[in-house]
Short mmCIF file of C-alpha atoms in Angstrom, two decimals:
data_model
loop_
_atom_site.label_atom_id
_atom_site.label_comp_id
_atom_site.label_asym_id
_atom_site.label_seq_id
_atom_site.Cartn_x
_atom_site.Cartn_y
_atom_site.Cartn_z
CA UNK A 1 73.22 102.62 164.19
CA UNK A 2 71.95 99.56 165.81
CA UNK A 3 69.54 96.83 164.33
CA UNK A 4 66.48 98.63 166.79
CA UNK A 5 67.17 102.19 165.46
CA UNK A 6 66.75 101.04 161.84
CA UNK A 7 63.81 99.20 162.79
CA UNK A 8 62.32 102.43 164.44
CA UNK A 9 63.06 104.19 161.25
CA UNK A 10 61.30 102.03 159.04
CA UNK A 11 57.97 102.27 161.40
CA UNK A 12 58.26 106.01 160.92
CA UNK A 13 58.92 105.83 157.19
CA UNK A 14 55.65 103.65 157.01
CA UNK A 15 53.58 105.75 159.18
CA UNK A 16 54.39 108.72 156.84
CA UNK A 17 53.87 107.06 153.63
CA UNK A 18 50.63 106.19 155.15
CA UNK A 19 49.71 109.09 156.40
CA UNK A 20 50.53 111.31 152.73
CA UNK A 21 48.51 108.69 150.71
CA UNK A 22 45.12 109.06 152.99
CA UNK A 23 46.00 112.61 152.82
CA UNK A 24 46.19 112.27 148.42
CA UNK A 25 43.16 109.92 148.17
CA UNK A 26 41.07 112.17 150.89
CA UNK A 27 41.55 115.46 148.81
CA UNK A 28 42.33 114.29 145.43
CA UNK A 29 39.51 111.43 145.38
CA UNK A 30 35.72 111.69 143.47
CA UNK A 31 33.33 113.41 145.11
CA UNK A 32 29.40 114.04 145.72
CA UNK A 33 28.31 117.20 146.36
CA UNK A 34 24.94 118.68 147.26
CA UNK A 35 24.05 122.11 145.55
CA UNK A 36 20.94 122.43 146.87
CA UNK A 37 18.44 120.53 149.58
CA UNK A 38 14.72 121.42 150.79
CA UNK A 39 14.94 122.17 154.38
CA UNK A 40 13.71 119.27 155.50
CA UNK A 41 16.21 117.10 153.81
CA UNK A 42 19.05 117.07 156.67
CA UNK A 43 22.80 116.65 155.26
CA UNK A 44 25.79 116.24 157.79
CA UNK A 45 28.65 117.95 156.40
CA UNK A 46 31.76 115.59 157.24
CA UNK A 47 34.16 113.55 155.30
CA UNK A 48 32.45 110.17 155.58
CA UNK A 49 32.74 108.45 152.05
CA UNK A 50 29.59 107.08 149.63
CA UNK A 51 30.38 104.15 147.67
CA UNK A 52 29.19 104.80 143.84
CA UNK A 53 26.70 101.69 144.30
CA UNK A 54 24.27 103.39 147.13
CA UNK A 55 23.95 106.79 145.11
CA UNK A 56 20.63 105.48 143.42
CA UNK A 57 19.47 104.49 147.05
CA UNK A 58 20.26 107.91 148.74
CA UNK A 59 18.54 109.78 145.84
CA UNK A 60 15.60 107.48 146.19
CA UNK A 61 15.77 107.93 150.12
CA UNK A 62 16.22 111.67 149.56
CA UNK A 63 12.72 111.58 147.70
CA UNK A 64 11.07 109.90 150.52
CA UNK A 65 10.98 106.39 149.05
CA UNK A 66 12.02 103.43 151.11
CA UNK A 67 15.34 100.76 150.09
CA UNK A 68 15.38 97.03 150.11
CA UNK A 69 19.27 97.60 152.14
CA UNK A 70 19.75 100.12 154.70
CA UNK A 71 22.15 102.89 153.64
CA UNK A 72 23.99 103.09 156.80
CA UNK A 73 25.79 106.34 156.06
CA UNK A 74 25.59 109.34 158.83
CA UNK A 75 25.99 111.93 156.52
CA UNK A 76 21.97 112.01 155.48
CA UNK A 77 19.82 112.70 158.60
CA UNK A 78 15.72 111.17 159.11
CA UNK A 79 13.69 113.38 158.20
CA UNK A 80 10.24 113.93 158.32
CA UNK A 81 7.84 111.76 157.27
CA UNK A 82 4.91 113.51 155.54
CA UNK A 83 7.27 116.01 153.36
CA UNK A 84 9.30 114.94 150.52
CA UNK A 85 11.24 117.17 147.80
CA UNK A 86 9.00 117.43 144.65
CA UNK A 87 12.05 116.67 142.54
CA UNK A 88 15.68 115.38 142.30
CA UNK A 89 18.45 116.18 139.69
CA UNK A 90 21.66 114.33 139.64
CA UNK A 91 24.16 115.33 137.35
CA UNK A 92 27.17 113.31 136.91
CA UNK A 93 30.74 114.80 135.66
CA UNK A 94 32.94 112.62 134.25
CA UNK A 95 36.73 113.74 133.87
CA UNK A 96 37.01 115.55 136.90
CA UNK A 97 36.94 114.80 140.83
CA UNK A 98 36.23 118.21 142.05
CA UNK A 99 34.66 121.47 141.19
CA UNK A 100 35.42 125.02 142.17
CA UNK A 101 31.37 125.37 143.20
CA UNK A 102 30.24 129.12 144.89
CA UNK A 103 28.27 127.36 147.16
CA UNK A 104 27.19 123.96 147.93
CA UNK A 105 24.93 122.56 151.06
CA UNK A 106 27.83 119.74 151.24
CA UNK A 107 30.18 117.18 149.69
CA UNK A 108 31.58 113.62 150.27
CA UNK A 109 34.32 112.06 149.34
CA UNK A 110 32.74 108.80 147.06
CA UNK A 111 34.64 105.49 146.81
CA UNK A 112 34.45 102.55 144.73
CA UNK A 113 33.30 104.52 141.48
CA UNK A 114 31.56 102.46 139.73
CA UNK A 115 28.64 102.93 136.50
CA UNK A 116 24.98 103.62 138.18
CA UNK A 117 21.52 104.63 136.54
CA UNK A 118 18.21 105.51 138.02
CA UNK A 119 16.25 103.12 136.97
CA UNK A 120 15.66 102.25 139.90
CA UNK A 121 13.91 105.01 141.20
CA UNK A 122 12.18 105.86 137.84
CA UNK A 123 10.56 102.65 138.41
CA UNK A 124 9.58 103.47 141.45
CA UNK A 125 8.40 107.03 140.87
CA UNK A 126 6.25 105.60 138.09
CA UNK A 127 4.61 102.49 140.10
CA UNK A 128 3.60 104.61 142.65
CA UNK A 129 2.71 108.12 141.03
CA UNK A 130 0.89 106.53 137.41
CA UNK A 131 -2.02 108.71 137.29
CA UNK A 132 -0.30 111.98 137.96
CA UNK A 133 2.36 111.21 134.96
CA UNK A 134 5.12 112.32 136.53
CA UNK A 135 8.42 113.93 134.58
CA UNK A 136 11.67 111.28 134.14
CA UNK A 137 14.70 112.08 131.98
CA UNK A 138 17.22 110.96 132.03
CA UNK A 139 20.26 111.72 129.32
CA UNK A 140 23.48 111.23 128.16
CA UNK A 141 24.41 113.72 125.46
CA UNK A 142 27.55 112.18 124.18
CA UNK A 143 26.18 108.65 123.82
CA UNK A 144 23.20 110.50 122.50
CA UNK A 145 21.31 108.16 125.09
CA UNK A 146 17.75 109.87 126.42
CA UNK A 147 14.93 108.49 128.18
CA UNK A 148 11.58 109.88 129.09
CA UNK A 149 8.38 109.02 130.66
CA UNK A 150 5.42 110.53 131.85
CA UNK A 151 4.68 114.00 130.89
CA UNK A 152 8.18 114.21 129.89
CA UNK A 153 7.93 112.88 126.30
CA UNK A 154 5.73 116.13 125.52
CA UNK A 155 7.72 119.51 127.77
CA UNK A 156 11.06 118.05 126.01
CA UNK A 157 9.67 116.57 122.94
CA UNK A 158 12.03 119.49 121.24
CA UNK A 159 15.00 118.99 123.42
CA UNK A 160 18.10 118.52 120.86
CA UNK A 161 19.58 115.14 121.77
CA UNK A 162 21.71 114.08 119.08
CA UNK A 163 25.22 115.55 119.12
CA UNK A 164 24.29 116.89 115.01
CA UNK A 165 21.03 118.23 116.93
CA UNK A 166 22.76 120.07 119.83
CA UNK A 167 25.38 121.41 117.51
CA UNK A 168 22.75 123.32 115.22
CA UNK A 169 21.59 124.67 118.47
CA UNK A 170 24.41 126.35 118.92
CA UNK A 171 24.46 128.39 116.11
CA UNK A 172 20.46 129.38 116.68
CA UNK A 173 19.30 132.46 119.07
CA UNK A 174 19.73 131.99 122.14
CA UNK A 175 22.50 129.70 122.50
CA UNK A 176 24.92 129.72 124.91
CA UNK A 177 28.18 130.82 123.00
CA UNK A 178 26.61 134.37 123.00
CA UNK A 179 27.30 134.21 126.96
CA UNK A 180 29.68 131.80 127.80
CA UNK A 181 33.62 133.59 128.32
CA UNK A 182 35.23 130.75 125.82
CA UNK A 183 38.80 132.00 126.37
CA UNK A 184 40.75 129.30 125.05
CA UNK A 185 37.68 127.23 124.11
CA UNK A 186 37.30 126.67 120.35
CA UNK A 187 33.86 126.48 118.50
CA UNK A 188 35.85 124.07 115.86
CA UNK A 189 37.41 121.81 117.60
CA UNK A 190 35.22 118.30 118.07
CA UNK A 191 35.85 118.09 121.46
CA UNK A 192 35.30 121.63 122.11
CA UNK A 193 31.66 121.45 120.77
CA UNK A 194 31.07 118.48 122.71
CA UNK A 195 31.49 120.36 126.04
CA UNK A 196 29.89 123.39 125.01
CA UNK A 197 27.02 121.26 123.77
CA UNK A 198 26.39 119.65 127.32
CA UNK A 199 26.35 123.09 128.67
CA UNK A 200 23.53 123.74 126.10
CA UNK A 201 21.54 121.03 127.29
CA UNK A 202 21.82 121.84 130.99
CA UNK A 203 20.68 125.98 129.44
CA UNK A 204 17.52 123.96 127.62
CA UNK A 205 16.44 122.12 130.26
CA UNK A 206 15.98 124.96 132.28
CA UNK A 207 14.47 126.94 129.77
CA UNK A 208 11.75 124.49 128.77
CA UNK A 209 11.15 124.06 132.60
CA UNK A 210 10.15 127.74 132.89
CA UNK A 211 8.02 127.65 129.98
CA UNK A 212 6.10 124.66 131.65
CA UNK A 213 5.84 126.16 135.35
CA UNK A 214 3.31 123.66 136.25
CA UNK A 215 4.94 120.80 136.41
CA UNK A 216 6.42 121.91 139.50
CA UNK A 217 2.64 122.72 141.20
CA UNK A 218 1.84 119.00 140.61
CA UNK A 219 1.79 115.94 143.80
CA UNK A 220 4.36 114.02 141.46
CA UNK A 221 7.90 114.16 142.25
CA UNK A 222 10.16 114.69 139.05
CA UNK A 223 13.25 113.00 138.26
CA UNK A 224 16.54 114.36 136.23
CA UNK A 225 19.07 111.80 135.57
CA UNK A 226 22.24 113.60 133.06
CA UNK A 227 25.52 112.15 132.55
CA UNK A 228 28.17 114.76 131.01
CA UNK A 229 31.91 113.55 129.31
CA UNK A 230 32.84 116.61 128.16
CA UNK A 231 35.47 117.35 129.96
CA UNK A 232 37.13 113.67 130.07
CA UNK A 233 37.09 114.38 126.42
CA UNK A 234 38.97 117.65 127.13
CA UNK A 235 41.58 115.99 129.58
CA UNK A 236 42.08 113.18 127.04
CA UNK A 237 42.85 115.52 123.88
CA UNK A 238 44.59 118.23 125.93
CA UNK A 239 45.19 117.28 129.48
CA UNK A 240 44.50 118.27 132.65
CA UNK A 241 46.97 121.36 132.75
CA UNK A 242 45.95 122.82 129.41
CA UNK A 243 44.45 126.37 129.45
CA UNK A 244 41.32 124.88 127.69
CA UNK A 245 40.38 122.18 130.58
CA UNK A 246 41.13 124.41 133.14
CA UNK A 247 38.49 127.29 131.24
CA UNK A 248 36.04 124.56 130.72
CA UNK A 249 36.09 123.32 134.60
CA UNK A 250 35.45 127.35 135.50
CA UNK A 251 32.73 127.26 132.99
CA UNK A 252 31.46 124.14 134.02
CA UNK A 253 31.33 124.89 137.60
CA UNK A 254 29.27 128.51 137.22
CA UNK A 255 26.03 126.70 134.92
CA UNK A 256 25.80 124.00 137.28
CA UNK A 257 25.43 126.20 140.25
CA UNK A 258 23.25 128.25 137.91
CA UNK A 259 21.59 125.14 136.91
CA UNK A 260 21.34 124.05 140.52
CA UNK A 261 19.81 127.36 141.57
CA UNK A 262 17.54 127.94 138.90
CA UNK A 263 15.93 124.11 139.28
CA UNK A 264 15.69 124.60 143.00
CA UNK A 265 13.65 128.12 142.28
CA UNK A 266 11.11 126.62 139.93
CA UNK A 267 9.95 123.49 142.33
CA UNK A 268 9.56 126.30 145.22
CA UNK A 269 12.65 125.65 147.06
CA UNK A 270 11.45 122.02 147.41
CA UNK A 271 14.58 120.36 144.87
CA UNK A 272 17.03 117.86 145.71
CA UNK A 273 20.37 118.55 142.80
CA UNK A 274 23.34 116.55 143.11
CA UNK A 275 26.63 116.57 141.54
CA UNK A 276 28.83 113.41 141.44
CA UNK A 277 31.84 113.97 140.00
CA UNK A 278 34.48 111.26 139.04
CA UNK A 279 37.43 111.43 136.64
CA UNK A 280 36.64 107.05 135.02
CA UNK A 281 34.55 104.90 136.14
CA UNK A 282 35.86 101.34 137.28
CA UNK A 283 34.23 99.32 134.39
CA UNK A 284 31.80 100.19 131.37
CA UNK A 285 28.72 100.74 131.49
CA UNK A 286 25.86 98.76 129.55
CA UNK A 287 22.12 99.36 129.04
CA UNK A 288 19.25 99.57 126.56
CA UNK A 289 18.25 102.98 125.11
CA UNK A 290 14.66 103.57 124.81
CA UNK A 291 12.28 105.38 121.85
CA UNK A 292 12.01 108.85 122.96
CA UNK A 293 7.71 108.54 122.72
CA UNK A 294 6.94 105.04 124.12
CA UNK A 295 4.75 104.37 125.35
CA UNK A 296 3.66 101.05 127.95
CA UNK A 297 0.25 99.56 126.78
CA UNK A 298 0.49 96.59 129.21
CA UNK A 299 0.92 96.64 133.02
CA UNK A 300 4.47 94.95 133.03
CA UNK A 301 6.53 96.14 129.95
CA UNK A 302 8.72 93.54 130.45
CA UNK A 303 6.50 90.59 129.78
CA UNK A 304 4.43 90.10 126.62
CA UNK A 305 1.62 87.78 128.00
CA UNK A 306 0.50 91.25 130.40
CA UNK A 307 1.50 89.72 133.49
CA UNK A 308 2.07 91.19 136.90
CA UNK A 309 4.50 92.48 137.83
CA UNK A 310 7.19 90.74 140.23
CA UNK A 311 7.52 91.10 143.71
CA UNK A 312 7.70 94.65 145.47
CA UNK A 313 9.25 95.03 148.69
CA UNK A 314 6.60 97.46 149.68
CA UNK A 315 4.29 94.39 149.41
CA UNK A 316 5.51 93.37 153.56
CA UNK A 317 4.90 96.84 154.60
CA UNK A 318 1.20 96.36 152.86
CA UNK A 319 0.47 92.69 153.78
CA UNK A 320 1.22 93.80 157.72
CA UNK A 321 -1.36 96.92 157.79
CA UNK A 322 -4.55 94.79 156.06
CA UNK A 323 -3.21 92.17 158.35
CA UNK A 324 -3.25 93.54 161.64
CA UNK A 325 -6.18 96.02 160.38
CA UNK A 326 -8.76 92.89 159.85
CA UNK A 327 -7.25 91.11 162.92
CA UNK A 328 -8.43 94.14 164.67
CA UNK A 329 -11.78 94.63 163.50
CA UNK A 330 -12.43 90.67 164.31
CA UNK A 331 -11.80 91.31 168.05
CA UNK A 332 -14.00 94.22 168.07
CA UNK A 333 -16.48 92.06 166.73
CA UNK A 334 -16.37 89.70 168.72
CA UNK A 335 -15.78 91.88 172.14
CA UNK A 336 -19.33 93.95 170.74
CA UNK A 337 -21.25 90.75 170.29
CA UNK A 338 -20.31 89.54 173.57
CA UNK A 339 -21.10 92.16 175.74
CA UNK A 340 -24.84 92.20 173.53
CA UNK A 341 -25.38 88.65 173.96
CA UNK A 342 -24.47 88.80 178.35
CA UNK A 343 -26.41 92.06 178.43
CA UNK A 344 -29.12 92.24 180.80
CA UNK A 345 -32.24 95.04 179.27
CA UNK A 346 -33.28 95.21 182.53
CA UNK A 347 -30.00 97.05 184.30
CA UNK A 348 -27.77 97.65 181.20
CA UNK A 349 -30.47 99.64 178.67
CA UNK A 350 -31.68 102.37 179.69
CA UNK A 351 -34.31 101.94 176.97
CA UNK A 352 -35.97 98.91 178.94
CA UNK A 353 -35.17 100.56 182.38
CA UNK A 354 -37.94 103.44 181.34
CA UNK A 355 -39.80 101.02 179.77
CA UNK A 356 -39.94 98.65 182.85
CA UNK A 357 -40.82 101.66 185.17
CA UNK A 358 -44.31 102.99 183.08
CA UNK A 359 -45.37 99.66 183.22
CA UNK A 360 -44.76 99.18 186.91
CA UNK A 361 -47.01 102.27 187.31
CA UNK A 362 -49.44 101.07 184.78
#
């Protein structure tokens, strides 16, 4: 074979390794997937990838609120400007890049991911929606990590969120064990409980919701931040071809489309839920837990002297509408007081026209 033919052979080698490892990463890979969208939130179903980074941007564009970077990403459409989903629920699965889901509005392949809260957007939900007290909460069951705000801290005052707390829950009416097919699933085993316990969190949540049916009638837009690590704890004890992870992904999959469904219902078909699912993340994530009934006294929570707060973005788009607002007025004022001052009462007023013509026939 000559020196050309090998060469040739080699290219095509290449080409096909290529080829089977975009194929691996494209199906294999994390994902985001939409459960459920308001019809006037546009998705694009295609395979263009998210990077973990811009999720807390595309919720917060999702709910109407602007970015300080533009996500350039054609998978989420413009939509209109005067309508915006009254909440948003992201739930993130950890230990697993896929799920078998019924039926989902779409899904993405996501790159590069990496740990990501909601602060962001809590922030902004709360600077710009104070007086209405709208719901945040956002939790972590296995790093017993919960935060609330607004009128949060009293519809899920009795939410269980300790692992000790969710685990006596289990054994009261009403759990979810009464329901839930466990198969292989063990109510002994630690890991086990763990799982099953996230699933009772997701059933709570849910239930408290349609015990408070107002909070969904409000102007506020709502925002549900949950982080479950069930199932990595199920791939790590068992692995990812045991009978148990494979019962607890089924499982998994059917609440959060029930979860999806029944979240979408209560806000009047006017929810955003997302599902971002990744088997690790690329480095660890720190941040501070907060009491679960603070409270901010001061204006800027992170300053003790009450000082203002720092500077918003949104401060441009304000400074350019009082701007060009008072700029306007000044030139009407001064085109008015012109045309008063050059005005001639005989010609221009038809008040000192009549007036001129009595006196003429005086």
């Amino acid at each position: 074979m000559s020196l050309r033919s090998c060469r040739g052979m080699e290219a095509l080698n290449s080409v096909a390794i290529a080829l089977c490892f975009f194929v691996t990463v494209g199906v294999n890979g994390d994902s985001l997937t939409v459960l459920q969208a308001p019809e006037f939130v546009s998705f694009q179903k295609g395979d263009w990838p998210v990077s973990g980074e811009k999720i807390p941007d595309l919720v917060a564009l999702t709910m109407g609120f602007s970015v300080q970077e533009d996500l350039s990403w054609p998978g989420l459409l413009a939509g209109p400007l005067f309508q915006r989903p009254r909440a948003n629920a992201l739930v993130v699965v950890r230990g697993v890049d896929s799920l078998p889901f019924p039926q989902s509005v779409a899904s993405y392949p996501l790159e590069n991911p990496v740990p990501f809260t909601l602060d962001s957007v809590a922030e902004t939900v709360h600077s710009l929606f104070a007086e209405d007290t709208p719901v945040v909460l956002q939790l972590a069951p296995s790093e017993e990590r919960l935060y609330m705000l607004g009128k949060a801290n009293a519809v899920f005052e009795d939410l269980p969120v300790t692992l000790q707390q969710i685990r006596a829950r289990l054994s009261q009416d009403g759990s979810v064990l009464a329901s839930l097919p466990l198969n292989s699933l063990s109510r002994n085993a630690e890991a086990d409980l763990l799982f099953l316990s996230e699933v009772q969190v997701l059933h709570d949540i849910t239930a408290l919701l349609q015990r408070h049916k107002h909070l969904a009638k409000d102007h506020s837009p709502d925002l549900y931040s949950l982080e479950l690590s069930g199932l990595e704890e199920l791939s790590r004890l068992y692995g990812q071809d045991s009978p148990q992870y494979k019962d607890a992904t089924a499982i998994l999959a059917s609440v959060l489309q029930k979860f999806g469904e029944e979240v979408y219902g209560l806000y009047g078909n006017s929810a955003m839920v997302e599902v971002v699912m990744v088997k690790t993340f690329e480095a660890p994530l720190t941040r501070k837990s907060r009491s679960i009934l603070q409270s901010e006294s001061i204006s800027n929570p992170g300053s003790p002297y009450n000082l203002a707060y720092k500077y918003n973005f949104h401060y441009a788009v304000f400074f350019n509408i009082i701007l060009w607002l008072m700029i306007g007025l000044a030139i009407a004022v001064i085109v008015i007081s012109y045309n008063l001052w050059n005005m001639d009462p005989g010609y221009d007023s038809i008040i000192y026209r009549m007036t001129n013509q009595k006196i003429r026939m005086d």
